[in-house]
């Protein structure tokens, strides 16, 4: 009994961890299949203790009852009109037949009749709800935890959707935001040119894009939308009719849905697409099978996580077997050493695979992967596949146990493990491999935006000792450039003028360009805005840094560490003497951009602020406050005991800001 209880606790813990990794970091730590098996085990065990409410109720927060959450504190929250659920998965034909039997049991009067299903592609992206009021888009939100989502409206204004409908009606459309395979490859090519790490797969790229804090960059990402849900005025009784309706309204829908008059037809469709999925220009990880008759859905109902009237048929991940030829170790910008597996070329999901990722040495050891082994590789949406295991029956005596290197392959410095990390790092800040990556990051578009300096040029400048630190870039000459790469006068001139121009970049780009661990562009913007100058940033204390909303402890510690190293301070001094701007020059708008020009209604009582203070703040920042919710209201600011204004606002699809959102708005206006 106790063993089972501790297994429940264990499963809840690991599954929650997997959820966090997946929804917050975009990492699939296990295959969907393994995840679902663990979840099934947890559900069965919880069922066994079903009498005991301690083990199975909403408050337990068990991953078996809660939809995984991708909520992000940087976004305003919106409450969904209806919960956004996930779908339970199935992997075999028998699972689908069982599903059909379950449905017929619930619908007793249908038990001897066939059920009509609507089968749709399950596009691997992220679920989004679009809410329209009087025909106009009011907001777009992610699924979040199912009840509440993140308002991502500002990031999807470039999407292929109608922003206003022909009739002035209220409705909601749900669907998937995704990036096509072709756009994904193009995007990664661009990223590589810009010195950025490539994205792992189209789904991560889409998820990362809708959550970018920089709205303009987000709008430039090649995001696409496909709709599969319509709710509102004019809803039709059948799923298939609603899809047709969406299409007529100008919403993109997946090129096909398949109406099946019984479960065997569903199976045939699943079979067909499992083998033909590569012909599509977007990733599908399965098909979604839905009861077509919407009235029946209400009878069948839903669990806390997913509807009982739908099931996803997931494709088995594509696997191949090939030989591991060698493993080499790459040094990243921050010195992290990553093993890269070189494989005998093999075809998998329509492309030839030569390399695979191995996250760290522990992974090689735990899977007992040896050079010369035949390994299984799997691709679940990723461009670079994973090694999932070894075919031990084919192991030969010659298979070589891999020794972890002790010193850096580029500079021979002894490698170290830091904190509780599994990765080994080269901590030599003059390591040429790191320097090369650092420079490529420094010159990239998102940082100092120095054009036409690519990997070949950088490695040439380093190996001919022309550059041994970031600041040396500002001292290279025409001759230096020409000695490294054969180049015309014109191109050389372009590089030099781009270097010169970069000196005027605003402070946030310089902070980002320094490549301090954990300090991404968002944190850099927050730092530059708060301190306005590099000098003030250098003087900031730990507490003062921690006080910034976008910074956590890890980032703060990392900044403090960076600034405590003399060499880094020297680098900043050198950049200063090279003539670089050290001030924040981007934001010169006075008013809070989210308040200016908008009309607010304030309702309820607030914990940490007086209603008058809110009203004053809005007025001072160029916004209007009105006493009742009406056609011109843009936001309702809602405290506790809100009363009828909240109902009215919700019905009209007006954006609602709660107390927490308000502080975010006040403290950090431009990042909203
Ligand atoms: S229906 C209540 N239809 O798959 C049903 N979902 O694992 C929930 N998805 O959260 C949505 N294609 O992100 C539905 N044709 C489709 C879909 C689809 C992809 C995603 C969606 C959902 C997830 C469920």
XYZ file of C-alpha atoms and ligand atoms in Angstrom:
696
model
C 0.000 0.000 0.000
C 2.698 2.452 0.998
C 4.753 1.536 -2.005
C 1.803 2.329 -4.237
C 1.250 5.631 -2.502
C 4.834 6.630 -2.932
C 4.580 5.574 -6.580
C 1.628 7.976 -6.914
C 3.696 10.768 -5.398
C 6.606 9.903 -7.676
C 4.496 9.775 -10.808
C 2.819 13.071 -9.977
C 6.210 14.643 -9.518
C 7.812 13.402 -12.713
C 4.738 14.037 -14.838
C 4.457 17.595 -13.498
C 8.103 18.072 -14.298
C 7.564 16.758 -17.847
C 4.574 19.119 -18.211
C 6.656 22.094 -17.118
C 9.477 21.199 -19.469
C 7.082 20.752 -22.349
C 4.843 23.762 -21.841
C 7.353 26.230 -20.434
C 10.646 25.242 -22.058
C 9.421 23.470 -25.166
C 11.388 20.339 -24.298
C 9.962 16.845 -24.796
C 11.829 14.950 -22.106
C 10.072 11.666 -22.957
C 8.207 10.429 -25.971
C 4.445 11.047 -26.005
C 3.993 7.326 -25.796
C 6.063 6.985 -22.617
C 4.359 10.031 -21.132
C 0.953 8.545 -21.783
C 1.964 5.185 -20.277
C 3.130 6.876 -17.065
C -0.059 8.939 -16.984
C -2.160 5.822 -17.422
C -0.316 4.164 -14.536
C -0.955 7.214 -12.342
C -4.631 7.302 -13.258
C -5.033 3.605 -12.504
C -3.327 3.955 -9.126
C -5.382 7.013 -8.243
C -8.480 5.094 -9.256
C -7.507 2.354 -6.825
C -7.473 4.956 -4.056
C -10.562 6.534 -5.563
C -12.535 6.391 -2.335
C -10.005 8.628 -0.763
C -10.688 12.171 -1.848
C -7.210 13.136 -0.698
C -5.846 11.352 -3.704
C -8.101 12.467 -6.437
C -9.539 15.893 -6.412
C -8.867 19.140 -8.122
C -6.938 20.540 -5.185
C -4.382 17.740 -5.322
C -3.061 19.471 -8.437
C -2.294 16.009 -9.794
C -1.212 16.080 -13.435
C -3.943 13.476 -13.991
C -6.657 16.043 -13.325
C -5.028 19.273 -14.407
C -4.342 20.351 -17.961
C -0.641 21.183 -18.263
C -0.045 24.913 -18.106
C 1.994 27.172 -20.359
C 1.029 30.368 -18.528
C 3.724 32.966 -18.580
C 3.787 35.797 -16.063
C 4.771 38.279 -18.728
C 1.335 38.244 -20.321
C -2.032 39.615 -19.322
C -4.493 36.928 -18.423
C -7.856 36.272 -19.959
C -10.465 33.877 -18.668
C -11.697 31.511 -21.391
C -15.373 31.632 -22.231
C -15.401 27.851 -22.052
C -12.578 25.706 -20.747
C -9.925 24.751 -23.277
C -9.384 21.061 -22.886
C -6.794 18.678 -24.183
C -7.524 15.353 -25.872
C -6.718 11.880 -24.662
C -4.385 9.924 -26.857
C -4.623 6.541 -28.467
C -1.977 4.638 -30.329
C -3.661 1.656 -31.871
C -6.677 0.591 -33.851
C -7.966 -1.278 -30.836
C -7.770 1.901 -28.773
C -10.008 3.525 -31.363
C -12.454 0.611 -31.337
C -12.550 0.780 -27.518
C -13.313 4.475 -27.773
C -16.238 3.735 -30.085
C -17.525 1.055 -27.704
C -17.279 3.438 -24.719
C -19.282 6.056 -26.580
C -21.985 3.588 -27.542
C -22.263 2.451 -23.933
C -22.880 6.014 -22.819
C -25.364 6.658 -25.597
C -27.517 3.661 -24.803
C -30.005 4.409 -27.537
C -27.186 4.382 -30.115
C -25.619 1.121 -28.969
C -26.574 -0.705 -32.134
C -26.161 2.234 -34.484
C -22.991 3.513 -36.067
C -21.686 6.845 -34.942
C -20.599 9.499 -37.388
C -17.148 10.897 -36.761
C -15.364 13.920 -38.098
C -11.655 13.218 -38.448
C -9.204 16.115 -38.660
C -5.468 16.535 -38.875
C -3.797 17.055 -35.535
C -1.411 19.813 -36.401
C 1.485 20.061 -34.022
C 1.460 23.678 -32.895
C -0.112 25.531 -30.039
C -3.787 25.937 -29.300
C -5.181 29.443 -29.498
C -8.569 31.001 -28.835
C -9.679 34.007 -30.888
C -12.539 35.946 -29.381
C -14.575 38.299 -31.549
C -17.006 40.904 -30.272
C -19.436 42.439 -32.747
C -17.453 40.927 -35.546
C -14.056 42.309 -34.504
C -11.167 40.463 -32.971
C -11.088 41.372 -29.277
C -8.228 39.183 -28.170
C -6.214 36.069 -28.910
C -5.209 33.842 -26.025
C -3.215 30.682 -25.478
C -4.738 27.706 -23.735
C -2.777 28.425 -20.545
C -4.083 26.145 -17.813
C -7.354 25.568 -19.636
C -9.310 28.096 -17.547
C -7.109 31.120 -18.060
C -4.816 31.901 -20.962
C -2.164 34.420 -21.878
C -3.305 37.346 -24.002
C -1.084 37.182 -27.090
C -3.113 39.551 -29.292
C -0.197 41.870 -29.959
C 1.888 38.986 -31.246
C -0.515 37.559 -33.790
C -1.419 40.648 -35.741
C 0.418 39.236 -38.749
C -1.622 36.019 -38.781
C -3.605 34.660 -41.760
C -6.997 35.288 -40.136
C -9.788 37.795 -40.729
C -9.601 40.450 -38.021
C -13.171 41.444 -38.570
C -16.110 39.385 -39.795
C -18.777 40.455 -42.238
C -21.570 40.316 -39.658
C -21.311 42.144 -36.383
C -21.687 39.067 -34.183
C -19.968 37.665 -31.099
C -18.146 34.388 -31.558
C -15.063 32.403 -30.680
C -12.772 30.497 -33.008
C -10.188 28.055 -31.763
C -7.397 26.478 -33.636
C -3.724 25.858 -33.840
C -0.914 28.302 -34.540
C 1.920 26.573 -36.328
C 4.908 27.093 -38.595
C 5.096 25.152 -41.842
C 8.040 22.842 -42.470
C 9.339 25.052 -45.253
C 9.083 28.273 -43.250
C 10.751 26.522 -40.353
C 13.756 25.528 -42.418
C 14.009 29.038 -43.839
C 13.734 30.535 -40.371
C 16.557 28.363 -39.076
C 18.753 29.300 -42.025
C 18.159 32.952 -41.147
C 18.872 32.323 -37.489
C 22.139 30.651 -38.302
C 23.129 33.642 -40.415
C 22.325 35.862 -37.466
C 24.426 33.809 -35.094
C 21.419 32.467 -33.215
C 20.933 28.857 -32.211
C 18.554 27.004 -34.509
C 15.119 26.116 -33.146
C 14.609 22.448 -32.358
C 11.342 21.898 -34.208
C 8.426 23.790 -35.758
C 6.284 23.426 -32.657
C 8.888 25.013 -30.373
C 9.419 27.741 -32.904
C 5.692 28.506 -32.973
C 5.334 28.356 -29.194
C 8.374 30.592 -28.713
C 7.116 33.070 -31.302
C 3.697 33.666 -29.784
C 5.338 34.241 -26.412
C 7.933 36.752 -27.572
C 7.870 39.936 -25.523
C 8.932 41.917 -28.526
C 5.633 42.184 -30.435
C 7.202 43.380 -33.645
C 9.593 40.446 -33.891
C 6.722 38.097 -33.131
C 4.646 39.547 -35.954
C 7.477 38.888 -38.362
C 7.607 35.179 -37.555
C 5.977 33.014 -40.245
C 3.067 31.980 -38.037
C 0.020 30.375 -39.587
C -3.341 29.498 -38.158
C -5.721 26.659 -38.813
C -9.159 26.650 -37.209
C -11.172 23.677 -35.958
C -13.743 25.133 -33.568
C -16.504 27.697 -33.871
C -18.788 28.770 -31.076
C -21.163 31.673 -31.131
C -23.988 33.170 -33.108
C -24.727 30.993 -36.055
C -23.135 27.804 -34.656
C -24.255 24.731 -36.545
C -25.289 21.372 -35.104
C -22.472 19.421 -36.767
C -18.709 19.787 -36.412
C -18.251 19.404 -40.160
C -20.775 22.182 -40.797
C -18.936 24.462 -38.420
C -15.708 23.843 -40.288
C -17.477 24.737 -43.539
C -18.816 27.837 -41.848
C -15.316 28.834 -40.705
C -14.092 28.382 -44.232
C -16.869 30.615 -45.576
C -16.045 33.253 -43.006
C -12.520 33.355 -44.356
C -10.754 31.382 -41.624
C -8.098 28.942 -42.746
C -9.044 25.322 -42.106
C -6.881 22.224 -42.633
C -7.183 21.228 -46.280
C -9.507 18.424 -45.425
C -11.705 16.901 -42.811
C -12.918 13.372 -43.215
C -16.496 12.428 -42.450
C -16.619 8.779 -41.434
C -19.837 6.914 -40.883
C -18.318 4.385 -38.482
C -15.126 3.640 -36.570
C -13.721 1.290 -39.248
C -13.772 4.156 -41.719
C -11.971 6.268 -39.127
C -9.285 3.595 -38.868
C -8.846 3.547 -42.629
C -8.330 7.329 -42.664
C -5.799 7.086 -39.810
C -3.903 4.353 -41.646
C -3.792 6.341 -44.844
C -2.405 9.485 -43.226
C 0.054 7.665 -41.011
C 1.848 6.639 -44.176
C 1.225 9.830 -46.139
C 1.853 12.514 -43.546
C 5.162 13.480 -45.101
C 3.341 14.790 -48.166
C 1.966 17.703 -46.106
C 3.872 20.935 -45.677
C 3.199 21.009 -41.940
C 3.870 18.579 -39.135
C 0.928 16.484 -38.033
C 1.446 14.192 -35.066
C -1.808 12.348 -35.531
C -5.488 12.773 -36.261
C -8.278 13.999 -34.051
C -11.449 11.936 -34.061
C -14.556 13.846 -32.974
C -18.210 12.898 -32.782
C -19.753 14.939 -35.536
C -23.103 15.570 -33.862
C -22.581 18.367 -31.347
C -25.802 17.598 -29.430
C -24.423 14.141 -28.630
C -21.287 15.690 -27.168
C -23.277 17.297 -24.355
C -24.681 13.929 -23.370
C -21.272 12.284 -23.407
C -19.546 15.025 -21.420
C -15.965 15.474 -20.425
C -13.471 14.702 -17.693
C -11.525 17.415 -15.913
C -8.916 17.244 -18.656
C -10.440 16.155 -21.897
C -13.744 15.547 -23.616
C -15.040 11.979 -23.748
C -16.396 12.633 -27.237
C -13.017 13.048 -28.917
C -9.805 11.097 -29.096
C -6.492 11.713 -30.781
C -4.943 8.948 -32.823
C -1.219 9.570 -32.408
C 1.272 8.359 -34.960
C 4.044 6.195 -33.676
C 7.300 8.135 -33.766
C 9.344 7.235 -36.814
C 12.300 5.094 -35.944
C 15.360 3.946 -37.780
C 18.451 2.007 -36.919
C 21.939 3.007 -37.908
C 25.543 2.811 -36.851
C 27.201 5.282 -34.522
C 30.473 6.210 -36.230
C 31.929 8.688 -33.784
C 31.049 11.248 -31.193
C 32.639 14.627 -31.013
C 32.317 17.409 -28.570
C 31.250 20.937 -29.428
C 31.922 24.001 -27.340
C 29.049 26.452 -27.033
C 29.110 30.210 -26.417
C 28.922 29.767 -22.677
C 31.461 26.941 -22.727
C 28.904 24.132 -22.476
C 30.246 20.955 -23.993
C 27.706 18.987 -26.036
C 28.352 15.594 -27.519
C 27.284 15.228 -31.133
C 26.767 11.780 -32.596
C 27.888 11.140 -36.173
C 25.890 8.394 -37.824
C 26.050 6.253 -40.891
C 23.597 8.164 -43.126
C 20.100 6.734 -42.894
C 16.699 7.792 -44.182
C 14.123 8.834 -41.611
C 10.828 10.691 -42.128
C 11.770 11.784 -45.580
C 15.267 13.115 -44.899
C 18.744 11.681 -44.613
C 20.075 11.756 -41.068
C 23.794 12.039 -40.377
C 23.901 13.521 -36.904
C 21.970 13.149 -33.684
C 21.921 15.072 -30.445
C 23.033 13.694 -27.141
C 22.336 16.222 -24.439
C 25.208 15.398 -22.172
C 27.587 12.683 -21.172
C 25.218 11.280 -18.526
C 22.832 10.413 -21.320
C 25.532 8.443 -23.127
C 26.353 6.571 -19.933
C 22.787 5.860 -18.876
C 21.918 4.483 -22.312
C 25.298 2.726 -22.511
C 25.901 4.049 -26.001
C 29.203 2.906 -27.537
C 30.974 3.916 -30.723
C 30.333 1.231 -33.348
C 26.931 0.333 -31.846
C 23.767 0.128 -33.872
C 21.509 2.708 -32.343
C 17.822 3.525 -32.685
C 17.050 7.022 -33.721
C 13.695 8.725 -33.526
C 12.289 11.901 -34.875
C 9.288 13.406 -33.182
C 8.997 16.697 -35.010
C 12.641 17.588 -34.491
C 14.936 18.219 -37.393
C 17.839 16.606 -35.559
C 16.740 13.245 -34.217
C 17.447 11.721 -30.831
C 19.216 8.481 -30.067
C 16.655 6.532 -28.080
C 18.566 3.344 -27.412
C 21.057 0.721 -28.493
C 20.363 -2.511 -30.328
C 22.331 -4.685 -27.934
C 21.789 -7.825 -29.995
C 23.994 -6.288 -32.684
C 26.788 -5.105 -30.421
C 30.239 -6.292 -31.449
C 33.365 -6.734 -29.354
C 34.886 -3.752 -31.038
C 32.231 -1.373 -29.663
C 34.083 1.263 -27.767
C 32.986 2.754 -24.468
C 33.011 6.489 -24.841
C 35.282 8.344 -22.535
C 34.193 11.749 -21.507
C 36.800 14.284 -22.387
C 38.425 16.039 -19.458
C 39.768 19.029 -21.284
C 38.330 21.447 -23.805
C 38.757 20.253 -27.425
C 39.515 23.836 -28.492
C 41.814 25.186 -25.771
C 42.731 22.196 -23.565
C 41.481 23.901 -20.398
C 40.292 21.411 -17.755
C 36.488 21.056 -17.943
C 34.294 21.640 -14.905
C 30.793 20.867 -13.716
C 29.024 23.845 -12.243
C 26.162 24.057 -9.767
C 24.000 20.995 -10.087
C 24.201 20.949 -13.868
C 24.736 17.793 -15.839
C 26.760 19.622 -18.499
C 30.488 20.037 -18.477
C 31.852 23.464 -19.249
C 35.040 25.042 -20.394
C 35.490 27.989 -18.050
C 38.358 29.606 -19.938
C 36.921 32.933 -21.054
C 39.614 33.212 -23.760
C 38.801 29.825 -25.259
C 38.856 30.356 -29.059
C 35.809 28.165 -29.660
C 33.779 30.150 -27.151
C 35.171 33.421 -28.422
C 34.039 32.529 -31.916
C 30.502 31.799 -30.695
C 30.527 34.924 -28.515
C 31.529 37.148 -31.389
C 28.920 35.635 -33.677
C 26.351 36.362 -30.988
C 27.664 39.894 -30.394
C 27.477 40.830 -34.076
C 24.111 39.141 -34.651
C 21.023 41.117 -35.686
C 19.348 40.838 -32.303
C 22.462 42.218 -30.593
C 24.855 44.746 -32.193
C 23.604 44.100 -35.719
C 26.970 44.127 -37.482
C 26.372 42.827 -40.977
C 28.413 40.522 -43.175
C 30.583 39.010 -40.462
C 30.066 35.265 -40.692
C 31.644 32.215 -39.039
C 34.485 32.015 -41.589
C 35.515 35.623 -41.057
C 35.345 35.319 -37.271
C 37.383 32.141 -37.090
C 39.914 33.700 -39.504
C 40.237 36.837 -37.375
C 40.749 34.734 -34.255
C 43.273 32.318 -35.727
C 45.376 35.126 -37.155
C 45.372 36.772 -33.727
C 43.630 39.871 -34.980
C 40.798 39.458 -32.514
C 41.124 38.015 -29.040
C 38.215 39.754 -27.319
C 34.849 41.261 -28.289
C 36.193 44.804 -28.131
C 38.894 44.019 -30.725
C 36.167 44.065 -33.368
C 36.169 47.838 -33.067
C 39.845 48.042 -33.925
C 40.025 45.880 -37.040
C 41.139 47.557 -40.240
C 40.456 47.155 -43.920
C 43.740 45.254 -44.286
C 42.803 42.894 -41.449
C 39.540 41.983 -43.125
C 41.161 41.520 -46.519
C 43.923 39.365 -45.102
C 41.338 36.941 -43.728
C 38.858 36.652 -46.543
C 39.263 37.650 -50.131
C 36.817 40.477 -50.452
C 36.241 43.533 -52.590
C 36.675 47.126 -51.415
C 32.939 47.594 -51.376
C 32.122 44.638 -49.112
C 34.971 45.533 -46.774
C 33.672 49.072 -46.581
C 30.218 47.769 -45.754
C 31.549 45.751 -42.832
C 33.491 48.690 -41.466
C 30.558 51.068 -41.703
C 28.291 48.500 -40.081
C 30.808 48.201 -37.213
C 30.810 51.970 -36.894
C 27.034 52.179 -36.929
C 26.740 49.572 -34.195
C 28.446 51.965 -31.788
C 25.216 53.918 -31.480
C 22.999 50.950 -30.594
C 20.906 51.421 -27.486
C 22.148 49.901 -24.220
C 19.869 46.824 -24.220
C 21.534 45.466 -27.382
C 24.958 45.821 -25.852
C 23.897 44.082 -22.635
C 22.403 41.269 -24.701
C 25.469 41.162 -26.942
C 27.777 40.528 -24.010
C 26.240 37.071 -23.885
C 25.902 36.872 -20.118
C 24.411 33.522 -19.185
C 20.634 33.593 -18.678
C 20.432 37.222 -19.829
C 18.266 37.162 -22.929
C 16.902 40.118 -24.837
C 13.887 40.557 -22.556
C 16.047 40.769 -19.435
C 18.413 43.111 -21.283
C 15.558 45.444 -22.186
C 14.315 45.437 -18.602
C 17.824 46.221 -17.303
C 18.459 48.987 -19.805
C 15.101 50.589 -19.061
C 15.618 50.491 -15.358
C 19.220 51.673 -15.134
C 19.433 53.800 -18.279
C 23.243 53.615 -18.351
C 25.909 50.935 -18.157
C 27.530 52.733 -15.227
C 24.358 52.615 -13.165
C 23.861 48.995 -14.062
C 27.377 48.163 -12.898
C 26.687 49.895 -9.591
C 23.377 48.077 -8.977
C 23.121 45.865 -5.923
C 21.726 42.342 -5.869
C 18.411 43.383 -4.325
C 17.965 46.192 -6.796
C 18.454 43.770 -9.672
C 16.169 41.187 -8.196
C 13.492 43.830 -7.914
C 13.125 43.929 -11.699
C 10.093 41.956 -12.738
C 11.640 40.029 -15.577
C 14.652 38.907 -13.607
C 14.718 35.808 -11.459
C 17.363 34.784 -8.977
C 19.327 32.757 -11.496
C 19.650 35.702 -13.870
C 20.482 38.105 -11.077
C 23.182 35.809 -9.738
C 24.572 35.340 -13.203
C 24.791 39.113 -13.720
C 26.492 39.607 -10.398
C 28.995 36.880 -11.236
C 29.703 38.401 -14.607
C 30.316 41.863 -13.204
C 32.525 40.533 -10.431
C 35.136 39.342 -12.935
C 37.820 41.970 -13.644
C 38.257 40.826 -17.202
C 34.613 41.527 -17.984
C 34.776 45.003 -16.471
C 37.882 45.596 -18.534
C 35.994 44.501 -21.639
C 33.220 47.011 -20.928
C 35.853 49.732 -20.377
C 37.458 48.844 -23.693
C 34.121 49.005 -25.464
C 33.543 52.378 -23.898
C 36.891 53.686 -25.095
C 36.134 52.318 -28.550
C 33.284 54.831 -28.545
C 30.258 52.616 -27.927
C 27.063 54.187 -26.659
C 26.455 53.105 -23.064
C 23.006 54.669 -22.625
C 19.435 53.533 -23.090
C 18.167 55.474 -26.056
C 15.259 53.375 -27.345
C 12.273 54.409 -25.323
C 11.382 58.032 -25.445
C 7.605 57.811 -25.240
C 6.348 59.445 -22.049
C 2.970 57.844 -21.712
C 2.221 54.289 -20.884
C 1.495 52.926 -24.337
C -1.071 50.488 -23.078
C -3.105 53.161 -21.368
C -2.897 56.013 -23.812
C -6.004 56.322 -25.949
C -7.917 53.498 -24.253
C -11.072 53.609 -22.193
C -11.205 51.801 -18.859
C -13.924 50.887 -16.415
C -12.889 50.162 -12.845
C -14.977 47.860 -10.669
C -14.725 46.113 -7.284
C -12.314 46.635 -4.405
C -8.550 46.270 -4.575
C -6.058 44.908 -2.110
C -2.933 46.992 -2.617
C -4.104 50.085 -4.401
C -6.908 52.609 -4.011
C -9.454 52.949 -6.751
C -8.649 56.672 -6.948
C -5.010 55.896 -7.551
C -5.951 53.678 -10.481
C -8.180 56.349 -11.987
C -5.492 58.973 -11.537
C -2.868 56.779 -13.142
C -5.016 56.117 -16.188
C -5.836 59.768 -16.645
C -2.246 60.873 -16.225
C -1.183 58.428 -18.898
C -3.620 59.627 -21.484
C -6.404 57.087 -20.904
C -10.091 57.646 -20.138
C -12.110 56.257 -17.271
C -15.789 55.632 -17.768
C -18.352 54.582 -15.164
C -20.182 51.959 -17.175
C -19.260 49.189 -19.569
C -20.253 50.154 -23.078
C -19.293 49.949 -26.697
C -16.246 52.164 -26.242
C -14.806 50.246 -23.254
C -11.460 48.628 -23.993
C -10.566 47.224 -20.592
C -12.358 46.401 -17.378
C -10.136 46.639 -14.307
C -11.572 44.148 -11.924
C -11.090 43.909 -8.145
C -12.887 41.584 -5.738
C -16.722 41.621 -5.580
C -17.038 43.070 -9.059
C -20.792 42.723 -9.587
C -22.633 43.070 -12.864
C -19.971 45.051 -14.717
C -17.821 41.949 -14.919
C -20.671 39.899 -16.401
C -21.351 42.576 -18.935
C -17.691 42.911 -19.872
C -17.304 39.145 -20.186
C -20.369 38.932 -22.396
C -19.082 41.680 -24.649
C -15.668 40.080 -24.812
C -13.981 43.097 -23.225
C -10.476 42.507 -21.945
C -10.358 42.125 -18.191
C -7.374 43.123 -16.103
C -7.084 41.851 -12.547
C -5.085 43.441 -9.750
C -1.880 41.595 -10.601
C -2.099 42.572 -14.253
C -2.555 46.144 -13.171
C 0.741 46.298 -11.323
C 2.452 44.827 -14.276
C 0.896 47.467 -16.458
C 1.959 50.251 -14.151
C 5.454 49.059 -13.389
C 6.464 47.766 -16.725
C 4.321 49.377 -19.372
C 6.263 48.816 -22.548
C 6.843 45.146 -21.992
C 3.165 44.322 -21.795
S -9.833 19.811 -30.711
C -11.596 19.468 -26.902
N -8.838 19.554 -33.115
O -4.224 19.102 -29.958
C -10.789 19.222 -28.044
N -7.329 19.931 -31.314
O -3.883 17.423 -27.428
C -9.552 20.010 -28.041
N -4.984 20.091 -31.971
O -5.017 21.362 -27.406
C -9.148 20.581 -29.267
N -5.309 19.814 -34.134
O -3.762 22.170 -29.465
C -8.559 19.771 -31.799
N -8.115 19.332 -35.303
C -7.842 19.546 -34.008
C -6.510 19.745 -33.529
C -6.310 19.923 -32.158
C -4.410 20.019 -33.176
C -4.252 20.280 -30.698
C -4.824 21.323 -29.787
C -5.199 20.608 -28.540
C -4.294 19.432 -28.591
C -4.849 18.284 -27.798
